[in-house]
Short mmCIF file of N, CA and C in Angstrom, two decimals:
data_model
loop_
_atom_site.label_atom_id
_atom_site.label_comp_id
_atom_site.label_asym_id
_atom_site.label_seq_id
_atom_site.Cartn_x
_atom_site.Cartn_y
_atom_site.Cartn_z
N MET A 1 42.53 -4.99 85.76
CA MET A 1 43.14 -3.69 85.64
C MET A 1 44.28 -3.52 86.64
N THR A 2 45.22 -2.75 86.24
CA THR A 2 46.31 -2.45 87.15
C THR A 2 46.02 -1.16 87.90
N GLU A 3 46.39 -1.18 89.14
CA GLU A 3 46.18 0.02 89.95
C GLU A 3 47.42 0.91 89.88
N VAL A 4 47.18 2.19 89.80
CA VAL A 4 48.28 3.15 89.75
C VAL A 4 48.53 3.64 91.17
N GLU A 5 49.79 3.53 91.57
CA GLU A 5 50.14 3.97 92.92
C GLU A 5 50.23 5.49 92.94
N LYS A 6 49.52 6.11 93.85
CA LYS A 6 49.52 7.56 93.95
C LYS A 6 50.65 8.01 94.88
N ARG A 7 51.30 9.07 94.48
CA ARG A 7 52.34 9.65 95.32
C ARG A 7 51.67 10.47 96.41
N LYS A 8 52.27 10.44 97.57
CA LYS A 8 51.68 11.16 98.70
C LYS A 8 52.02 12.64 98.68
N GLY A 9 53.23 12.99 98.25
CA GLY A 9 53.64 14.39 98.30
C GLY A 9 54.19 14.86 96.96
N PHE A 10 53.86 16.06 96.64
CA PHE A 10 54.36 16.64 95.40
C PHE A 10 55.26 17.84 95.67
N GLY A 11 55.60 18.10 96.93
CA GLY A 11 56.40 19.26 97.29
C GLY A 11 57.88 19.04 97.04
N LEU A 12 58.64 20.04 97.39
CA LEU A 12 60.09 19.95 97.25
C LEU A 12 60.67 19.05 98.33
N ARG A 13 61.73 18.37 97.95
CA ARG A 13 62.46 17.62 98.97
C ARG A 13 63.29 18.62 99.78
N VAL A 14 63.76 18.21 100.93
CA VAL A 14 64.54 19.10 101.79
C VAL A 14 65.81 19.55 101.08
N VAL A 15 66.46 18.65 100.38
CA VAL A 15 67.70 18.98 99.67
C VAL A 15 67.41 20.01 98.58
N ASP A 16 66.30 19.85 97.88
CA ASP A 16 65.94 20.82 96.84
C ASP A 16 65.66 22.19 97.45
N GLY A 17 64.97 22.23 98.59
CA GLY A 17 64.68 23.49 99.25
C GLY A 17 65.94 24.20 99.72
N VAL A 18 66.86 23.44 100.30
CA VAL A 18 68.13 24.02 100.77
C VAL A 18 68.94 24.54 99.59
N ALA A 19 68.97 23.78 98.50
CA ALA A 19 69.70 24.22 97.31
C ALA A 19 69.08 25.49 96.73
N LEU A 20 67.76 25.56 96.72
CA LEU A 20 67.07 26.74 96.20
C LEU A 20 67.38 27.97 97.03
N VAL A 21 67.38 27.82 98.36
CA VAL A 21 67.70 28.94 99.25
C VAL A 21 69.16 29.36 99.07
N ALA A 22 70.06 28.40 98.95
CA ALA A 22 71.48 28.71 98.79
C ALA A 22 71.73 29.47 97.48
N VAL A 23 71.10 29.03 96.41
CA VAL A 23 71.25 29.71 95.13
C VAL A 23 70.67 31.12 95.21
N GLY A 24 69.55 31.28 95.91
CA GLY A 24 68.95 32.61 96.07
C GLY A 24 69.85 33.55 96.85
N VAL A 25 70.45 33.06 97.92
CA VAL A 25 71.34 33.89 98.74
C VAL A 25 72.57 34.30 97.94
N VAL A 26 73.16 33.35 97.22
CA VAL A 26 74.33 33.66 96.40
C VAL A 26 73.97 34.68 95.32
N ALA A 27 72.80 34.53 94.71
CA ALA A 27 72.37 35.48 93.67
C ALA A 27 72.18 36.88 94.22
N VAL A 28 71.60 37.00 95.42
CA VAL A 28 71.40 38.31 96.04
C VAL A 28 72.74 38.96 96.39
N VAL A 29 73.64 38.20 96.97
CA VAL A 29 74.96 38.73 97.33
C VAL A 29 75.71 39.17 96.07
N LEU A 30 75.66 38.37 95.03
CA LEU A 30 76.33 38.70 93.78
C LEU A 30 75.72 39.95 93.15
N ALA A 31 74.41 40.06 93.18
CA ALA A 31 73.75 41.25 92.61
C ALA A 31 74.15 42.51 93.37
N PHE A 32 74.19 42.46 94.70
CA PHE A 32 74.60 43.62 95.47
C PHE A 32 76.06 43.97 95.20
N TRP A 33 76.93 42.96 95.04
CA TRP A 33 78.33 43.21 94.75
C TRP A 33 78.49 43.89 93.39
N VAL A 34 77.78 43.39 92.39
CA VAL A 34 77.88 43.98 91.04
C VAL A 34 77.33 45.40 91.05
N LEU A 35 76.19 45.61 91.68
CA LEU A 35 75.62 46.96 91.73
C LEU A 35 76.51 47.93 92.49
N SER A 36 77.12 47.45 93.56
CA SER A 36 78.05 48.28 94.32
C SER A 36 79.26 48.65 93.48
N PHE A 37 79.78 47.71 92.71
CA PHE A 37 80.92 47.98 91.84
C PHE A 37 80.55 49.02 90.78
N VAL A 38 79.39 48.84 90.14
CA VAL A 38 78.97 49.76 89.09
C VAL A 38 78.74 51.16 89.67
N ALA A 39 78.06 51.24 90.82
CA ALA A 39 77.80 52.54 91.44
C ALA A 39 79.11 53.21 91.86
N GLY A 40 80.04 52.45 92.40
CA GLY A 40 81.33 53.00 92.80
C GLY A 40 82.13 53.50 91.61
N PHE A 41 82.10 52.76 90.52
CA PHE A 41 82.80 53.17 89.32
C PHE A 41 82.21 54.47 88.77
N LEU A 42 80.88 54.53 88.69
CA LEU A 42 80.23 55.75 88.18
C LEU A 42 80.51 56.94 89.09
N TRP A 43 80.48 56.74 90.40
CA TRP A 43 80.77 57.82 91.33
C TRP A 43 82.21 58.30 91.17
N GLY A 44 83.14 57.38 90.94
CA GLY A 44 84.53 57.76 90.70
C GLY A 44 84.69 58.59 89.44
N VAL A 45 83.98 58.21 88.39
CA VAL A 45 84.03 58.98 87.14
C VAL A 45 83.45 60.38 87.35
N ILE A 46 82.33 60.47 88.08
CA ILE A 46 81.71 61.77 88.35
C ILE A 46 82.67 62.66 89.15
N LYS A 47 83.31 62.10 90.17
CA LYS A 47 84.27 62.89 90.96
C LYS A 47 85.43 63.36 90.11
N LEU A 48 85.94 62.51 89.23
CA LEU A 48 87.05 62.89 88.36
C LEU A 48 86.64 64.04 87.43
N VAL A 49 85.46 63.95 86.86
CA VAL A 49 84.97 65.02 85.97
C VAL A 49 84.81 66.32 86.75
N LEU A 50 84.29 66.25 87.97
CA LEU A 50 84.13 67.46 88.78
C LEU A 50 85.47 68.10 89.13
N VAL A 51 86.45 67.28 89.48
CA VAL A 51 87.77 67.82 89.82
C VAL A 51 88.40 68.48 88.59
N ILE A 52 88.30 67.83 87.45
CA ILE A 52 88.84 68.42 86.22
C ILE A 52 88.12 69.72 85.90
N ALA A 53 86.80 69.76 86.07
CA ALA A 53 86.04 70.98 85.79
C ALA A 53 86.46 72.12 86.72
N VAL A 54 86.69 71.82 87.98
CA VAL A 54 87.10 72.86 88.93
C VAL A 54 88.50 73.38 88.58
N VAL A 55 89.42 72.49 88.22
CA VAL A 55 90.77 72.91 87.85
C VAL A 55 90.74 73.77 86.59
N VAL A 56 89.97 73.35 85.58
CA VAL A 56 89.87 74.13 84.34
C VAL A 56 89.24 75.49 84.62
N ALA A 57 88.20 75.54 85.44
CA ALA A 57 87.56 76.81 85.77
C ALA A 57 88.52 77.72 86.52
N ALA A 58 89.30 77.16 87.44
CA ALA A 58 90.26 77.98 88.19
C ALA A 58 91.35 78.52 87.27
N LEU A 59 91.85 77.69 86.37
CA LEU A 59 92.87 78.16 85.43
C LEU A 59 92.30 79.23 84.50
N TRP A 60 91.11 79.04 84.02
CA TRP A 60 90.47 80.02 83.14
C TRP A 60 90.28 81.35 83.86
N TRP A 61 89.86 81.27 85.13
CA TRP A 61 89.65 82.50 85.92
C TRP A 61 90.99 83.21 86.17
N LEU A 62 92.02 82.42 86.54
CA LEU A 62 93.34 83.02 86.81
C LEU A 62 93.96 83.61 85.56
N LEU A 63 93.86 82.93 84.43
CA LEU A 63 94.42 83.46 83.18
C LEU A 63 93.63 84.67 82.71
N GLY A 64 92.34 84.69 82.94
CA GLY A 64 91.53 85.84 82.56
C GLY A 64 91.87 87.07 83.39
N ARG A 65 92.21 86.88 84.65
CA ARG A 65 92.57 88.00 85.52
C ARG A 65 93.94 88.54 85.17
N SER A 66 94.84 87.66 84.74
CA SER A 66 96.20 88.15 84.46
C SER A 66 96.28 88.98 83.19
N LYS A 67 95.36 88.79 82.26
CA LYS A 67 95.34 89.57 81.02
C LYS A 67 94.78 90.97 81.22
N SER A 68 94.02 91.18 82.28
CA SER A 68 93.39 92.49 82.50
C SER A 68 94.36 93.51 83.05
#
């Protein structure tokens, strides 16, 4: 019979571990960047809508007063 050589370790190699950590760090940084961009864009849209609403309300109030 032939003997099967058993491997001593089944864990990750050092290079695999470093690559895994690097990919994880890049993924986290990218996720925060994308979320920051989306949140900033939405906040900008909300501010624009609020400014337009205030201007329209002020014009409506001023035009309503001038007719009286």
